[in-house]
Short mmCIF file of C-alpha atoms in Angstrom, two decimals:
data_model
loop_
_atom_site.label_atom_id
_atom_site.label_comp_id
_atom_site.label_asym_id
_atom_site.label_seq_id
_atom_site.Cartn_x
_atom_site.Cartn_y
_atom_site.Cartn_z
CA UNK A 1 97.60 115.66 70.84
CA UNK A 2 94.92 116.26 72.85
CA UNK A 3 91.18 115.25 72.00
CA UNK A 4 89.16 114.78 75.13
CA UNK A 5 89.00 118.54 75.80
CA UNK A 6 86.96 119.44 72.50
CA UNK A 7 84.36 117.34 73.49
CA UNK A 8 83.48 118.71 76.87
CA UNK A 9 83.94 122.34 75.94
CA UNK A 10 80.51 121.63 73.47
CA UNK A 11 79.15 120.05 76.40
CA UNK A 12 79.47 122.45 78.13
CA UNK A 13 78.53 125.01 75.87
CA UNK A 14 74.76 124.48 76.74
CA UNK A 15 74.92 124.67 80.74
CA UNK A 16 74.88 128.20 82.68
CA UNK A 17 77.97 130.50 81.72
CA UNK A 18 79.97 129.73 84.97
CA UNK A 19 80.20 126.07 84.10
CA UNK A 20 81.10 126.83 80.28
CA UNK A 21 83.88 129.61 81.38
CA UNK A 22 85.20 126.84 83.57
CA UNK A 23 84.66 123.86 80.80
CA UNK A 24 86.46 126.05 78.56
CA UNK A 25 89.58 126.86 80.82
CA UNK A 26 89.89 123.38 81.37
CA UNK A 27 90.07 123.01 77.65
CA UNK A 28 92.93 125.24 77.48
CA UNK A 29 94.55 123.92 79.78
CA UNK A 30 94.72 120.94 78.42
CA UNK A 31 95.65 122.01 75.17
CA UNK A 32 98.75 123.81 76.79
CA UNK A 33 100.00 120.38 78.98
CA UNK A 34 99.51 118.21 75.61
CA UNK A 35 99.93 120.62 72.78
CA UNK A 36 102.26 123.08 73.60
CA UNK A 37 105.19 120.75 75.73
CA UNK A 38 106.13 120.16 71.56
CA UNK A 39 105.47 123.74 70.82
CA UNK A 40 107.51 124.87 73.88
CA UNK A 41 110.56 122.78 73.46
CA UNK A 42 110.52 122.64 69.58
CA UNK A 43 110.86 126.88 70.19
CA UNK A 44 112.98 126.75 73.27
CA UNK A 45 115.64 124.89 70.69
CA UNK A 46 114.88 127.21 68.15
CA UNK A 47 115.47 130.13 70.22
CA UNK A 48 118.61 128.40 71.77
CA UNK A 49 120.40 127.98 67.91
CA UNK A 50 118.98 131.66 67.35
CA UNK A 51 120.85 132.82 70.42
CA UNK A 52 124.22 130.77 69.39
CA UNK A 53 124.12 132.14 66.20
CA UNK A 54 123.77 135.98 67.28
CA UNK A 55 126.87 134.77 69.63
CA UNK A 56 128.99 133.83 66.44
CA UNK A 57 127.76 136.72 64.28
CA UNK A 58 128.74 138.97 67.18
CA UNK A 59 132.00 137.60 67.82
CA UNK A 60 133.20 137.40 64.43
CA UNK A 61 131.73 140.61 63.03
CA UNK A 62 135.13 142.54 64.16
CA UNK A 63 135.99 146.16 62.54
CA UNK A 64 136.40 146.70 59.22
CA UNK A 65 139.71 146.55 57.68
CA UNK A 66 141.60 150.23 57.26
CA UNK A 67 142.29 151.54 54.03
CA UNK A 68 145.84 150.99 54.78
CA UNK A 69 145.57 147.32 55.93
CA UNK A 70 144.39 146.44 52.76
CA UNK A 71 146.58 148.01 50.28
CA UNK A 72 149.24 146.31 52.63
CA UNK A 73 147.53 142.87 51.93
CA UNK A 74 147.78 142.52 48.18
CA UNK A 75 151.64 142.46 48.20
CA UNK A 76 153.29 141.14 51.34
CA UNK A 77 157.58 141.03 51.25
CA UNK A 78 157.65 137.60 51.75
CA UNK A 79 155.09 137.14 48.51
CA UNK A 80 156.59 135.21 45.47
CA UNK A 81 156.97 137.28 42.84
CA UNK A 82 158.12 135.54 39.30
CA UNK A 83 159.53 138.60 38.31
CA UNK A 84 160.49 142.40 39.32
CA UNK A 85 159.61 145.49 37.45
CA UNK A 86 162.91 147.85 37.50
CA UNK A 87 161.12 150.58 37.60
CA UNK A 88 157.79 149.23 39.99
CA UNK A 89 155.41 151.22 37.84
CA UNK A 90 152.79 147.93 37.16
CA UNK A 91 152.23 145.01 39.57
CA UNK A 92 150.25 141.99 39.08
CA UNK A 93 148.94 139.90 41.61
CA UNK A 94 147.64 136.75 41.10
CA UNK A 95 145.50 134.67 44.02
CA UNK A 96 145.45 131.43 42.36
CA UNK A 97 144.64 127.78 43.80
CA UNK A 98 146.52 125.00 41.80
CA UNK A 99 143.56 122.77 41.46
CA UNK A 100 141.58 125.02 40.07
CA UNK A 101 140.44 124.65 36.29
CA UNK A 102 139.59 128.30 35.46
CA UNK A 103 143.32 129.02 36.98
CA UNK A 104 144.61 126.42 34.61
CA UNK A 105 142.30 128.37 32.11
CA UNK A 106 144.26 131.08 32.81
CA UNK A 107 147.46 129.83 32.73
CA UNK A 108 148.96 130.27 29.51
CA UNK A 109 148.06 133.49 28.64
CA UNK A 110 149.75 134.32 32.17
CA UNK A 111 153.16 132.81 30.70
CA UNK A 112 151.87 134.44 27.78
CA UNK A 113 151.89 138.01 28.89
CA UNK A 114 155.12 136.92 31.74
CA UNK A 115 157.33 136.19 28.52
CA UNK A 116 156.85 139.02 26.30
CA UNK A 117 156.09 141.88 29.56
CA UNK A 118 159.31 139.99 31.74
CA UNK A 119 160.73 143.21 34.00
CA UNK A 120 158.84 145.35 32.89
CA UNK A 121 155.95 144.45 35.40
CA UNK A 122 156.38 142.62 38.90
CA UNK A 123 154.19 139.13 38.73
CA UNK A 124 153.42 137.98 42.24
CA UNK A 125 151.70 134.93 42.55
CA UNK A 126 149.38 134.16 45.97
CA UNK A 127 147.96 130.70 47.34
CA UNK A 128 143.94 131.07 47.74
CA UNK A 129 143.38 127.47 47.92
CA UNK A 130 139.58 126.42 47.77
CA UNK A 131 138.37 123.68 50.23
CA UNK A 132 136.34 122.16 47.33
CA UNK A 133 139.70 120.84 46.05
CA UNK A 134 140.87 118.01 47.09
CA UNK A 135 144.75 118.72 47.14
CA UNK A 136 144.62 122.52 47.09
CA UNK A 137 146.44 122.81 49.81
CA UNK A 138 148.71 119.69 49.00
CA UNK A 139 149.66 121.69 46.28
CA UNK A 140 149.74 125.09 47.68
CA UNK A 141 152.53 123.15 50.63
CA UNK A 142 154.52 121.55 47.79
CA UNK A 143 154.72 124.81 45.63
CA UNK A 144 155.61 126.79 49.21
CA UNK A 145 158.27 124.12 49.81
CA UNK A 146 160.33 124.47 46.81
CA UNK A 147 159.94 128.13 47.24
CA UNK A 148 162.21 127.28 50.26
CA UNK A 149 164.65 126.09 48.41
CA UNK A 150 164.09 128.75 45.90
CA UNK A 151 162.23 126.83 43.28
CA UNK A 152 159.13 128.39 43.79
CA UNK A 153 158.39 129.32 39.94
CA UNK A 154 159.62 125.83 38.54
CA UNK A 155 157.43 124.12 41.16
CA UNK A 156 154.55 126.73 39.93
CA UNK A 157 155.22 125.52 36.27
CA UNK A 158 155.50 122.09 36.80
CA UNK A 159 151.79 121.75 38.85
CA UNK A 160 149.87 123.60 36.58
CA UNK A 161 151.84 121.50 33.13
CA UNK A 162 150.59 118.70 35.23
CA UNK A 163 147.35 119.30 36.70
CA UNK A 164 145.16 117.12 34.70
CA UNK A 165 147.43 114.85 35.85
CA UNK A 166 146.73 114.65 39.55
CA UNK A 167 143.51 117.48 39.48
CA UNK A 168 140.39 116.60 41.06
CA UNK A 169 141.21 113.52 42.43
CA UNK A 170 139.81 112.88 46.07
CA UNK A 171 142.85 110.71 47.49
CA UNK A 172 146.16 113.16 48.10
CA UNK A 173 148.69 113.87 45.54
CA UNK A 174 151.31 114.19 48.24
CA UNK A 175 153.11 111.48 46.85
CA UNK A 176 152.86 113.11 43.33
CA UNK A 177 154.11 116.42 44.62
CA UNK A 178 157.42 114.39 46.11
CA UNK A 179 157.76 113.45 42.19
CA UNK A 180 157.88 116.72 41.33
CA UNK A 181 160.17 117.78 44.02
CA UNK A 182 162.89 115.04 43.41
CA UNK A 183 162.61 115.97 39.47
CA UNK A 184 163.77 119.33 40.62
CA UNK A 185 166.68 118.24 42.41
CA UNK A 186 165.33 119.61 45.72
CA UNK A 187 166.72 118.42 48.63
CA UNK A 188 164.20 115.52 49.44
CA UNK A 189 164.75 115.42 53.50
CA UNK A 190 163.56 119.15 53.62
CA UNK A 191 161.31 119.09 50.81
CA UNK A 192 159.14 116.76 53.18
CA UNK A 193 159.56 118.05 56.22
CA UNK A 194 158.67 121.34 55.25
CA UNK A 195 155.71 120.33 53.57
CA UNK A 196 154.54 118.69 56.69
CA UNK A 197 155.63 121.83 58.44
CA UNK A 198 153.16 124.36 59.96
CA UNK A 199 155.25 127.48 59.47
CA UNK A 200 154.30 126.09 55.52
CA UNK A 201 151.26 125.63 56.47
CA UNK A 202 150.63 128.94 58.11
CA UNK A 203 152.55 130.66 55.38
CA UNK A 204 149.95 129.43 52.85
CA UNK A 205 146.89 130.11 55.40
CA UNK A 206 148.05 134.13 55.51
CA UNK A 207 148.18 134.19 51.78
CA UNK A 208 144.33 133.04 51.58
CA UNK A 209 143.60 135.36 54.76
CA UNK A 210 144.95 138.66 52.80
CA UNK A 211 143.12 137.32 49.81
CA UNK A 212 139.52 137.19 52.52
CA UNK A 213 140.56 140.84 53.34
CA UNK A 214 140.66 141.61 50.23
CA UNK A 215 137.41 140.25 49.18
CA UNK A 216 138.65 137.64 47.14
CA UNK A 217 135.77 135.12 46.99
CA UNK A 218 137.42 132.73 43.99
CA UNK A 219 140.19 131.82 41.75
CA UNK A 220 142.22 132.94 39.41
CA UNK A 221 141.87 137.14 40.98
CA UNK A 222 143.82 138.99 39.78
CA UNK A 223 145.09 143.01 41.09
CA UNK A 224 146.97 145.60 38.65
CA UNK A 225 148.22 147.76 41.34
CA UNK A 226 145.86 147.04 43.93
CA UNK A 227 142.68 147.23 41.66
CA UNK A 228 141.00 144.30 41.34
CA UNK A 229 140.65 143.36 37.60
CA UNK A 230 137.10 142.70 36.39
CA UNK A 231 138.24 141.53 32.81
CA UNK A 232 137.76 138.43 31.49
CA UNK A 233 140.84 136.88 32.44
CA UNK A 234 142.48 135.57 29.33
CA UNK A 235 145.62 137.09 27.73
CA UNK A 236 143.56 140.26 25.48
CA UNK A 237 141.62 141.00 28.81
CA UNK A 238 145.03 140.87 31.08
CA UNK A 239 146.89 142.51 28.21
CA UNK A 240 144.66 145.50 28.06
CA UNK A 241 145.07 146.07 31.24
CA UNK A 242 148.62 145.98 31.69
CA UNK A 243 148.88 147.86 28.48
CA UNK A 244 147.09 150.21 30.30
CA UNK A 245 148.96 150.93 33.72
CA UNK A 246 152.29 150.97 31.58
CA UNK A 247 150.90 153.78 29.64
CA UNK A 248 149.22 155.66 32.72
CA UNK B 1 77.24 117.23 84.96
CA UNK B 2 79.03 119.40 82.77
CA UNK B 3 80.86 120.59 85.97
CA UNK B 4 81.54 117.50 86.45
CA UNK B 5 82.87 116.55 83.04
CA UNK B 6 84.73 120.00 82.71
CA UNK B 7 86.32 118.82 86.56
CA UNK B 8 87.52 115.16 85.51
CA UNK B 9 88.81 116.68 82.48
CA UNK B 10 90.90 119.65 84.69
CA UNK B 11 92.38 116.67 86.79
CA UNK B 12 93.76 114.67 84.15
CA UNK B 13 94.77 117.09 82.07
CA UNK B 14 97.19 114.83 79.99
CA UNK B 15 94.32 111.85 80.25
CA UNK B 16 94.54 111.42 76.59
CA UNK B 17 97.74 109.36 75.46
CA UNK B 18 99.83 111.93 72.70
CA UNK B 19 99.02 110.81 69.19
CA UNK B 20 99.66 111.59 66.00
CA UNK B 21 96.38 112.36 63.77
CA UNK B 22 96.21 110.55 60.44
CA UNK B 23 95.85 114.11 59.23
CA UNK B 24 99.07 115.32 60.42
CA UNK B 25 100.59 112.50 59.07
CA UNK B 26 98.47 112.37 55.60
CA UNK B 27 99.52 115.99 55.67
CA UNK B 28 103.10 115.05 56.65
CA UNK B 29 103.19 112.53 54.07
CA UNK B 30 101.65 114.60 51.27
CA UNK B 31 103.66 118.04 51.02
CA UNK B 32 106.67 116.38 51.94
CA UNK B 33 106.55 114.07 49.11
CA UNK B 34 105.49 117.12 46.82
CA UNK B 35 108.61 118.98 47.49
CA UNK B 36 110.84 115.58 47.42
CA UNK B 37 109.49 114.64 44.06
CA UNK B 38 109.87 118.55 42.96
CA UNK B 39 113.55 118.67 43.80
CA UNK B 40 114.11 114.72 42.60
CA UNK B 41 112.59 116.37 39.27
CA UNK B 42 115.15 119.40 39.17
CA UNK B 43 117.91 117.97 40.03
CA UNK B 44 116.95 115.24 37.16
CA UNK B 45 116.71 118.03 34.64
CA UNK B 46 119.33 120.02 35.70
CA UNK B 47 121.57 116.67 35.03
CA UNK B 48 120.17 116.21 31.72
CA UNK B 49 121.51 119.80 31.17
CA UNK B 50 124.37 119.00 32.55
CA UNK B 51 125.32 116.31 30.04
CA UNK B 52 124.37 118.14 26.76
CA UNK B 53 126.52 121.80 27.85
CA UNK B 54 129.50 120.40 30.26
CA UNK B 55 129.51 124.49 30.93
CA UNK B 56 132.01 127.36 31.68
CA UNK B 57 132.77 128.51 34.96
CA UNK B 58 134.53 131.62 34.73
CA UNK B 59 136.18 131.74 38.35
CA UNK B 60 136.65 128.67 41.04
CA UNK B 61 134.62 129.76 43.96
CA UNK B 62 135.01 129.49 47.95
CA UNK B 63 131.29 129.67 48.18
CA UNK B 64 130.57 126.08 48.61
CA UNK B 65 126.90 126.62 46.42
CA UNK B 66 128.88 128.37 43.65
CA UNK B 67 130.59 125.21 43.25
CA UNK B 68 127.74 122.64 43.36
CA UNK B 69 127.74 121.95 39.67
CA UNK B 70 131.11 119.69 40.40
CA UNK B 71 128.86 117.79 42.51
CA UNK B 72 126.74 116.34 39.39
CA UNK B 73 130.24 115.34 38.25
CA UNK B 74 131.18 113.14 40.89
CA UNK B 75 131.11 109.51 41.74
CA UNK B 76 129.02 109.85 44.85
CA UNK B 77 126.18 111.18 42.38
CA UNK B 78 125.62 107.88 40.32
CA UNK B 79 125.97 105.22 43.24
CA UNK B 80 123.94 102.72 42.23
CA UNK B 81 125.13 103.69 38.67
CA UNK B 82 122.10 105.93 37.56
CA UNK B 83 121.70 109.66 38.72
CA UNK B 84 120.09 109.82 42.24
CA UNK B 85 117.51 111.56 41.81
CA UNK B 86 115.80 109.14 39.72
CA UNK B 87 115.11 107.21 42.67
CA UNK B 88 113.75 110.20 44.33
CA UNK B 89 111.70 110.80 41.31
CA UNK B 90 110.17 107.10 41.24
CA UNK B 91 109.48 106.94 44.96
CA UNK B 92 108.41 110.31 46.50
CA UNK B 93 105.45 110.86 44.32
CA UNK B 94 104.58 107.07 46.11
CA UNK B 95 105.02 108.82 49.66
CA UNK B 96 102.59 111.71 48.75
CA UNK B 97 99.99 109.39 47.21
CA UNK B 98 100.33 107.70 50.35
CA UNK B 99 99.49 110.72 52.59
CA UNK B 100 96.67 111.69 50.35
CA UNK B 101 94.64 108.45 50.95
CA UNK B 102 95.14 109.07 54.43
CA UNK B 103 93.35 112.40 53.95
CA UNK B 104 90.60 111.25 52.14
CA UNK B 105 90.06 108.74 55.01
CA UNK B 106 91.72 105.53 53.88
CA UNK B 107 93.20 103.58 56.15
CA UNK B 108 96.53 101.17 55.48
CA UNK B 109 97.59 97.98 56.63
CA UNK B 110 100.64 97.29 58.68
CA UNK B 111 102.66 95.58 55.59
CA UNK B 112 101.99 99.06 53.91
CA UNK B 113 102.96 101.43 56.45
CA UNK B 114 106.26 98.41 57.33
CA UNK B 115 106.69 99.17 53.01
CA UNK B 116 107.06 102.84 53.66
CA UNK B 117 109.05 102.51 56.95
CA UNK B 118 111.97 100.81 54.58
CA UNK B 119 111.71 103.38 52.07
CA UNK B 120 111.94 106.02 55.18
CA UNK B 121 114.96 104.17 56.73
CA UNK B 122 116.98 103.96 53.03
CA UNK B 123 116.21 106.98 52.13
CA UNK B 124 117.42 108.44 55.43
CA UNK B 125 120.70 106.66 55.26
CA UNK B 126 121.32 107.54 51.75
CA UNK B 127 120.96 111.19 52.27
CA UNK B 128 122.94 111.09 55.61
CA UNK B 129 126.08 109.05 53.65
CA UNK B 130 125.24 111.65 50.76
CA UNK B 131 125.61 114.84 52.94
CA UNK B 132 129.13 113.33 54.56
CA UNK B 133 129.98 112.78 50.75
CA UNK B 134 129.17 116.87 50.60
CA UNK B 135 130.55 117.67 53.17
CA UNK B 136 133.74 115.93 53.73
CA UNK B 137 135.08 114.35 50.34
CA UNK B 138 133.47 117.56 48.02
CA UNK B 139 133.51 120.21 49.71
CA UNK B 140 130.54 121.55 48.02
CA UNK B 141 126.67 122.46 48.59
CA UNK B 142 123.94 121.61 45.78
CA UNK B 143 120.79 123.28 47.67
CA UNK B 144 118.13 121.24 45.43
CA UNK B 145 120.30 118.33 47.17
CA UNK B 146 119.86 119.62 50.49
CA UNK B 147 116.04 120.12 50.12
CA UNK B 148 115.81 116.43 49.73
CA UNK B 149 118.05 116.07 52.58
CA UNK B 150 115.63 118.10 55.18
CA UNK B 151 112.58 116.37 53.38
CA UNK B 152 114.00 112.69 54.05
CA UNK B 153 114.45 113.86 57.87
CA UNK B 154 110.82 114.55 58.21
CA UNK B 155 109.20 111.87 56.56
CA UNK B 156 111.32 109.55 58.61
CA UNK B 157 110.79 110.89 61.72
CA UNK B 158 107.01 110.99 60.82
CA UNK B 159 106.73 107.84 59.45
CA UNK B 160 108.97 106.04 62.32
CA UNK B 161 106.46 108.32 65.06
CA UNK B 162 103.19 106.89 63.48
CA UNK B 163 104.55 103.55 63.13
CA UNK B 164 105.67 103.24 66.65
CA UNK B 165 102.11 104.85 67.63
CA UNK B 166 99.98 102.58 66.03
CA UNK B 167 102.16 99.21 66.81
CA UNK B 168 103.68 98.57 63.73
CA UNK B 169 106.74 99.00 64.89
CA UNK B 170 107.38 97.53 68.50
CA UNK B 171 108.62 100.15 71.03
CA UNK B 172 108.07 100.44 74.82
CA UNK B 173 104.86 102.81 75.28
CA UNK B 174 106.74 104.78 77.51
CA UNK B 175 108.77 105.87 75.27
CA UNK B 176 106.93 106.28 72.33
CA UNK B 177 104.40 109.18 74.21
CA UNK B 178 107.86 110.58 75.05
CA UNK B 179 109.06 111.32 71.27
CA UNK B 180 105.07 111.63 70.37
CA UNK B 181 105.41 114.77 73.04
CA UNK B 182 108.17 116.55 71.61
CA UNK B 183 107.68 115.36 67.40
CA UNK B 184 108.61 118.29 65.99
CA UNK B 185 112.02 118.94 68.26
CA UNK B 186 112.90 115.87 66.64
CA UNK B 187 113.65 116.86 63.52
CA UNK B 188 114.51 120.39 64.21
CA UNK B 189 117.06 119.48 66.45
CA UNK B 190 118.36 116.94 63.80
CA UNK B 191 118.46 119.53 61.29
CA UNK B 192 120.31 122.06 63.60
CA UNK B 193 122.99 119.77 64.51
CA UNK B 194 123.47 119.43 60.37
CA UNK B 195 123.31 122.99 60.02
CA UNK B 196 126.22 123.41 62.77
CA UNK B 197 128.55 120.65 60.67
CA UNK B 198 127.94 123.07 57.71
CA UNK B 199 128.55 126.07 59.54
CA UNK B 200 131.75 124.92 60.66
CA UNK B 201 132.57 122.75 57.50
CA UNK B 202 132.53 126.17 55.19
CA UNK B 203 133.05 128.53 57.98
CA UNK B 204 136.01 130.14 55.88
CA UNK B 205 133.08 130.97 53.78
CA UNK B 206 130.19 131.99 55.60
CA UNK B 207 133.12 134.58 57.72
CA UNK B 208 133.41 136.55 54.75
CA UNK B 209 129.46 137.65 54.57
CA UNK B 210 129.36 138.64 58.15
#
């Protein structure tokens, strides 16, 4: 930072008017060389990371999703569902993450209300894995690779029974999960490959993208016909709500 | 003569070498260590809360702040095996003492301002290996955390510019009046590249506000 100028602007500032107009431009311009080169640049990068971020705003803003789109999203064909109403009147979605405690939470009053409802509602389940679990998606892969060999609900079962187990720990659970698998009888040489697979992988990403469209921002959330339910979600607080589509 | 002072000063118009004031760095020094101490002291209390109501979180959340409360849980928060922010607590209020003296006109010696320069470089390090712990083994945001973080980038920067100014710290001068004319892009563009990791780290996240 400049200091020299300040002194012979007030030197100036007792000679004639030209010389104190032209004392005092020279301060300025002093103070812009020194001064302002931070100013400038520390704004120029600013404005730079301003501009990139009105890029990515832009870009990703896209069109809202149609009415349609989104009642589409909450059951897919290809979801899992753990059981099948015979006469389709209530459906239950579930966008669950297998790590997640307040899923666990949930848990047995799902099997809870699954056991005594059975066909009379349609239970899908949906992988919303959350990065801030470690093996989410481990999970989510090992759950969508028995459902491959159509032991999607016993693989379901057995991670949440065991999640304390292998939950929240920060190296993977892959290993576990191949446990699992090989107590299920699956066949071991598939199991693995099509965890490792990305048509898993991408099968598990579209489930957490219709859950995004949705506006699904955490685990367990759960839909009763396409409304999201704002209970608490225990058994009473699912219950009700079932109780309450059967009856509509 | 003033013509003549007002001329000299028009041709060298960068005559004076770029230097930090001991007020911008008393000032530096000061409010910085005010709002390191203040979040130190938050996220101390916000521990002790933590321990006497392990809490109830009704839903797992994508939002990476929603989920900062696991952070207090983890490993990476009791390193040295005592809460962080203790040593936050103990040491920023030293930092802001420090740029007050400088305000009121006190000048320190070199083994001082070498003292602080330590303190700047271990802090600095301990938030960077604390934000890759955030980012890339949690997965999770704690913003009284991340106040510290932008805090520790300042007062290093600051610290490391005076030091190098005044010869504490050998540099080539060249150089030095190069970083002393851009100080403040330092940081911000230090800050910005952080800001991008995040963006991209919990962009799953930040797609659903836009």
């Amino acid at each position: 930072m400049p200091h020299g100028g300040t002194g012979s602007a007030r030197a100036a500032g007792a000679a004639p008017s030209k010389a104190a107009q032209s004392a005092a431009k020279a301060t300025r311009k002093i103070r812009k060389t020194g001064m302002s080169t931070n100013l400038k640049v520390t704004l120029g990068v600013l404005a730079v990371a301003l501009a990139v971020l009105a890029g990515v705003v832009l870009v990703n803003r896209g069109g809202d999703s149609t009415p349609v789109a989104v009642a589409e999203a909450v059951v897919r064909p290809d979801s899992h569902r753990l059981s099948t109403a015979v006469d389709s009147k209530t459906t239950v979605v579930e966008f669950l993450d297998f790590e997640c405690e307040s899923c666990l939470a949930a848990y047995p009053s799902v099997e809870k209300l699954r056991a005594e409802y059975g066909d009379r509602i349609t239970y899908v389940v949906r992988y919303f894995p959350i990065a801030s679990h470690p093996n989410s998606y481990n999970a989510a892969h090992a759950a969508e690779a028995a459902a491959r060999q159509g032991k999607f609900e016993a693989m379901y079962k057995k991670l949440f029974d065991t999640a304390t187990v292998w939950g929240h720990q920060q190296q993977s659970q892959a290993a576990v999960f191949e446990g699992y698998a090989q107590e299920l009888g699956l066949d071991m040489t598939r199991f693995k490959a099509d965890v490792a697979s990305t048509q898993v992988a991408d099968r598990v990403k579209a489930d957490a993208a219709d859950g995004e469209t949705l506006g699904v921002q955490g685990t367990p959330t759960f839909f009763i016909n396409g409304e999201k339910f704002t209970g608490r979600p225990d058994y009473a607080g699912l219950k009700a709500a079932v109780d309450a589509s059967l009856n509509s | 003569m003033t013509a003549t002072l007002a001329d000299t000063a028009a041709k060298h118009p960068a005559g004076d070498p770029p230097t930090l004031g001991y007020r911008v760095i008393g000032w530096t020094l000061t409010v910085g260590g005010l709002i390191g101490a203040l979040a130190a002291f938050v996220l101390t209390v916000e521990k002790i809360a933590l321990l006497s109501d392990p809490g109830y979180t009704p839903t797992c959340s994508i939002n990476p702040i929603l989920s900062c409360g696991s952070i207090m849980t983890t490993g990476q928060a009791e390193v040295f095996g005592f809460p962080n922010p203790l040593i936050g607590l103990a040491t920023f209020p030293v930092v802001a003492a420090t740029g007050a003296a400088l305000i009121a006109g006190a000048r320190l010696p070199r083994w001082w301002w070498l003292t602080l320069q330590a303190g700047a470089v271990f802090g600095v390090g301990f938030v960077h290996w604390l934000s890759f712990q955030s980012l890339y083994r949690i997965g999770a945001l704690c913003p009284y955390c991340m106040v510290v973080w932008v805090v520790m980038i300042v007062l290093f920067t600051y610290t490391t510019l005076h030091n190098l100014d005044r010869g504490h710290l050998p540099a080539p001068r060249r150089l030095t009046n190069t970083l002393l004319q851009v100080h403040s892009a330092i940081p911000t563009v230090w800050l910005l590249i952080l800001t991008a990791l995040i963006g991209v780290r919990f962009w799953d996240y930040w797609r659903t506000l836009l």
